[in-house]
């Protein structure tokens, strides 16, 4: 009996607006010119990736009441760029992060269906729910939703969007729709016939209990931060076991952690490169800022090459706005101080070491084996690669690692289908094909 | 009085609307055809009320497949988020390298409001104006506010805000990013934009000023004003009113480019012009003023209205998209080029350059210079 190998799914994340993205490197190019998006999307397609992914932030981050100035900032509106990228790519999926709190279902469903039509079935929507009052200040709706409401709104939003996507008859006649729920009360006619994928792919990125449940009920892909083998396996098992309750099989939800890759000709060279990238990512100014984000107070008088503060973080500080928080700051501070003491590290060295997010560091062979191991051992179904350089950050991976994955039979050697759903091995929306 | 705008050359634009077309190729083909004719821009209309794709998305898809022609989708302001609208238009400008415009329109029907679950009662400003739950003048006032906040958000990044200064670790000079703190009658926006200032500074704003309710907004914010006019006298009347009111808003009326909007049916060739058409001029129909006749007579009409200063050019909607756009480009445009009235190639690369409009100064950078830096 042959055991069917699990195929790896790969996606490319355009470098983000945080200190993962290195802008001081001479190879770093524009984060806003279309040519950068074109380069990275074409690279992803050259590597036969499942999709190209854009994040979103609807308010520029602020720190100490001022616009944060240390990291790359300034992004285009995602769906608009993806429509343009549909003109210069043929197969790669095109995924936009779009907030479910600061949009309305009719309009967003229409924009997503339009992308799906114009790209020949390659659209995906990463449903995010960030909805703080700070971001709300840019919108009609304004305000804040608590966690429970965010996800009930998101769930209702996706359900309504799917109702709209299904609303025309198969032979192209619009049928009226009506929806009355807790968050939306709308009716009328959708403006587009069924798009090539029927339903654009739905991605979810969020880690809470509510987020996981929402993903299990609704999403086709989860974008997670669990990038280690053990954490990945635990998350994978947790989410996959929730699927049955919704009558879904384990293959119907792909789990793709966001990861970074650093390659070298030898393991030592890769490690050295990785350390160099970390130093670029954590400038002296960035080290202090990272600390301030945790401590919640001004630490500008501290020396980045000196010791960590002895004081404890201030809980619920509003020093930094517009940044996704993870974890308990007091515990993090405790851990970092311990690390600093144990290894005799300065502030900057501690931040470099403690906030390291480099997941795969090694030779192309070693990285290929490790990626495959993650997938084989059910820590992931694939990966969303987050390069540190715009726009050439995935060139080397595509040139050196993809062929090895293909040799190992772990990754496609050509696109089999034309739609993103087909790349992901997802069946079409039930009964509607 | 003669029109003073861009007296150098005539301006021409065409609509590329198609019924029930959702795939990219046929739009790309039409826009390329218009680009071959050297037209200033194409428009693609949009509404939530009728079938059709998102127009800004379609023209974004077209952008990399074309290189010079301006791309002007309709984006409505009544049920959309001003912050998203300006970001999308700015992004169209980025992906087209400075060729974006924005035709501003409103959603006035109850059925469109239902698509968004909005009730007149939720918007006291609309309820105020008697009778209709969605009175056009209130909607156009709001459209003006959206145009205003869009310009502020486009300016919320100064052109040289990105500094990449490794020595101080700063990617941007945050003194060159600005909160806009805009409060309108029905919405407010904090800013700054998430998108850096687009290549044109401000993408070109287009408003159809035929209806009186849209005229103030056109006068205050439009770079290009469309007038659906059945006669030169009608076009002149609307043009003069818009320019007068632009002057009252402190604008130079010469900065407004006024185009006559016509539906053109070139189907029956030169000899089939009905009385009162062809050389005779347009006639009113439910779709707007319609010219029916041959490409030669159309060139004559365009040349006439242009040279006597009635308008700065024309915005033409082909009755039969492919057929009439082809005849327009190969017939009418070729003739106008031959007469030296229309460009034979694009000397500029941005839509503003085609229209002879300066790249606007940044309102915050100007404030900087005057007040010595306070933001
Ligand atoms: C890997 C990952 C990527 C995310 N990307 C974005 C993003 O681009 N924009 C955004 O607004 N929120 C983003 N989020 C935030 C989530 O959508 C969500 O709002 C947040 O994680 C809080 O939800 P939770 O409580 O379920 O974790 C991301 C979250 C994760 C885990």
PDB file of N, CA and C in Angstrom, chain A residues 1-2 51 64 77 81 85 90 104 109 135 141 157 182 184 195 271 276 279 300 305 323 338 346 372 375 397 420:
ATOM      1  N   UNK A   1       0.843  -1.201   0.000  1.00  0.00           N
ATOM      2  CA  UNK A   1       0.000   0.000   0.000  1.00  0.00           C
ATOM      3  C   UNK A   1       0.879   1.251   0.000  1.00  0.00           C
ATOM      4  N   UNK A   2       0.575   2.166  -0.886  1.00  0.00           N
ATOM      5  CA  UNK A   2       1.344   3.413  -0.870  1.00  0.00           C
ATOM      6  C   UNK A   2       0.642   4.434   0.023  1.00  0.00           C
ATOM      7  N   UNK A  51      -0.373  30.826  -2.920  1.00  0.00           N
ATOM      8  CA  UNK A  51      -0.874  32.201  -2.981  1.00  0.00           C
ATOM      9  C   UNK A  51       0.140  33.230  -2.500  1.00  0.00           C
ATOM     10  N   UNK A  64       4.000  56.599  22.114  1.00  0.00           N
ATOM     11  CA  UNK A  64       4.105  57.826  22.911  1.00  0.00           C
ATOM     12  C   UNK A  64       3.392  58.994  22.222  1.00  0.00           C
ATOM     13  N   UNK A  77      -3.670  49.783  -0.730  1.00  0.00           N
ATOM     14  CA  UNK A  77      -4.917  49.097  -0.371  1.00  0.00           C
ATOM     15  C   UNK A  77      -4.872  47.728  -1.065  1.00  0.00           C
ATOM     16  N   UNK A  81      -4.301  46.423  -5.282  1.00  0.00           N
ATOM     17  CA  UNK A  81      -3.014  45.885  -5.756  1.00  0.00           C
ATOM     18  C   UNK A  81      -3.186  44.480  -6.318  1.00  0.00           C
ATOM     19  N   UNK A  85      -2.146  42.873  -9.817  1.00  0.00           N
ATOM     20  CA  UNK A  85      -1.255  41.708  -9.922  1.00  0.00           C
ATOM     21  C   UNK A  85      -1.884  40.594 -10.763  1.00  0.00           C
ATOM     22  N   UNK A  90      -0.589  34.462 -13.639  1.00  0.00           N
ATOM     23  CA  UNK A  90      -1.635  33.622 -14.232  1.00  0.00           C
ATOM     24  C   UNK A  90      -2.266  32.642 -13.262  1.00  0.00           C
ATOM     25  N   UNK A 104     -18.514  46.592   5.123  1.00  0.00           N
ATOM     26  CA  UNK A 104     -19.890  46.114   5.071  1.00  0.00           C
ATOM     27  C   UNK A 104     -19.971  44.944   4.087  1.00  0.00           C
ATOM     28  N   UNK A 109     -18.153  41.780  -0.275  1.00  0.00           N
ATOM     29  CA  UNK A 109     -18.435  40.558  -1.046  1.00  0.00           C
ATOM     30  C   UNK A 109     -18.313  40.853  -2.531  1.00  0.00           C
ATOM     31  N   UNK A 135      -8.268  52.407  15.993  1.00  0.00           N
ATOM     32  CA  UNK A 135      -8.465  52.228  14.550  1.00  0.00           C
ATOM     33  C   UNK A 135      -9.810  52.778  14.112  1.00  0.00           C
ATOM     34  N   UNK A 141     -18.112  53.971  11.178  1.00  0.00           N
ATOM     35  CA  UNK A 141     -18.625  53.110  12.211  1.00  0.00           C
ATOM     36  C   UNK A 141     -18.007  53.427  13.562  1.00  0.00           C
ATOM     37  N   UNK A 157     -20.764  37.982   8.946  1.00  0.00           N
ATOM     38  CA  UNK A 157     -20.257  38.649   7.741  1.00  0.00           C
ATOM     39  C   UNK A 157     -19.926  37.619   6.663  1.00  0.00           C
ATOM     40  N   UNK A 182     -28.108  39.541  13.710  1.00  0.00           N
ATOM     41  CA  UNK A 182     -27.800  40.436  14.808  1.00  0.00           C
ATOM     42  C   UNK A 182     -27.012  41.658  14.336  1.00  0.00           C
ATOM     43  N   UNK A 184     -26.361  42.429  10.817  1.00  0.00           N
ATOM     44  CA  UNK A 184     -26.711  42.959   9.498  1.00  0.00           C
ATOM     45  C   UNK A 184     -28.165  42.691   9.173  1.00  0.00           C
ATOM     46  N   UNK A 195     -18.763  33.592  -9.173  1.00  0.00           N
ATOM     47  CA  UNK A 195     -17.391  33.778  -9.656  1.00  0.00           C
ATOM     48  C   UNK A 195     -16.744  32.415  -9.880  1.00  0.00           C
ATOM     49  N   UNK A 271      23.596  30.310  10.080  1.00  0.00           N
ATOM     50  CA  UNK A 271      23.449  30.861  11.432  1.00  0.00           C
ATOM     51  C   UNK A 271      24.020  32.276  11.497  1.00  0.00           C
ATOM     52  N   UNK A 276      23.099  38.150  11.647  1.00  0.00           N
ATOM     53  CA  UNK A 276      23.241  39.460  11.007  1.00  0.00           C
ATOM     54  C   UNK A 276      21.883  40.095  10.736  1.00  0.00           C
ATOM     55  N   UNK A 279      20.425  41.479  13.891  1.00  0.00           N
ATOM     56  CA  UNK A 279      21.007  42.780  14.274  1.00  0.00           C
ATOM     57  C   UNK A 279      20.414  43.900  13.416  1.00  0.00           C
ATOM     58  N   UNK A 300      13.437  55.991  27.236  1.00  0.00           N
ATOM     59  CA  UNK A 300      14.405  56.597  26.308  1.00  0.00           C
ATOM     60  C   UNK A 300      15.733  56.942  26.990  1.00  0.00           C
ATOM     61  N   UNK A 305      22.794  49.351  25.026  1.00  0.00           N
ATOM     62  CA  UNK A 305      23.880  48.414  25.296  1.00  0.00           C
ATOM     63  C   UNK A 305      24.062  48.162  26.795  1.00  0.00           C
ATOM     64  N   UNK A 323      -0.934  48.201  17.698  1.00  0.00           N
ATOM     65  CA  UNK A 323      -0.090  47.022  17.570  1.00  0.00           C
ATOM     66  C   UNK A 323      -0.853  45.848  18.178  1.00  0.00           C
ATOM     67  N   UNK A 338      15.423  37.463  33.238  1.00  0.00           N
ATOM     68  CA  UNK A 338      16.110  36.210  33.582  1.00  0.00           C
ATOM     69  C   UNK A 338      17.120  35.856  32.483  1.00  0.00           C
ATOM     70  N   UNK A 346      22.904  42.616  27.109  1.00  0.00           N
ATOM     71  CA  UNK A 346      22.418  43.995  27.170  1.00  0.00           C
ATOM     72  C   UNK A 346      20.957  44.044  26.712  1.00  0.00           C
ATOM     73  N   UNK A 372       9.463  19.668   5.355  1.00  0.00           N
ATOM     74  CA  UNK A 372       8.709  18.455   5.069  1.00  0.00           C
ATOM     75  C   UNK A 372       8.347  17.727   6.361  1.00  0.00           C
ATOM     76  N   UNK A 375       5.347  19.191   8.073  1.00  0.00           N
ATOM     77  CA  UNK A 375       4.086  18.833   7.442  1.00  0.00           C
ATOM     78  C   UNK A 375       3.768  17.360   7.693  1.00  0.00           C
ATOM     79  N   UNK A 397      14.940  31.304  -1.863  1.00  0.00           N
ATOM     80  CA  UNK A 397      14.126  30.150  -1.468  1.00  0.00           C
ATOM     81  C   UNK A 397      13.577  29.442  -2.702  1.00  0.00           C
ATOM     82  N   UNK A 420      -7.290  28.997  -7.026  1.00  0.00           N
ATOM     83  CA  UNK A 420      -6.631  28.839  -5.733  1.00  0.00           C
ATOM     84  C   UNK A 420      -7.205  27.637  -4.981  1.00  0.00           C
TER      85      UNK A 420
END
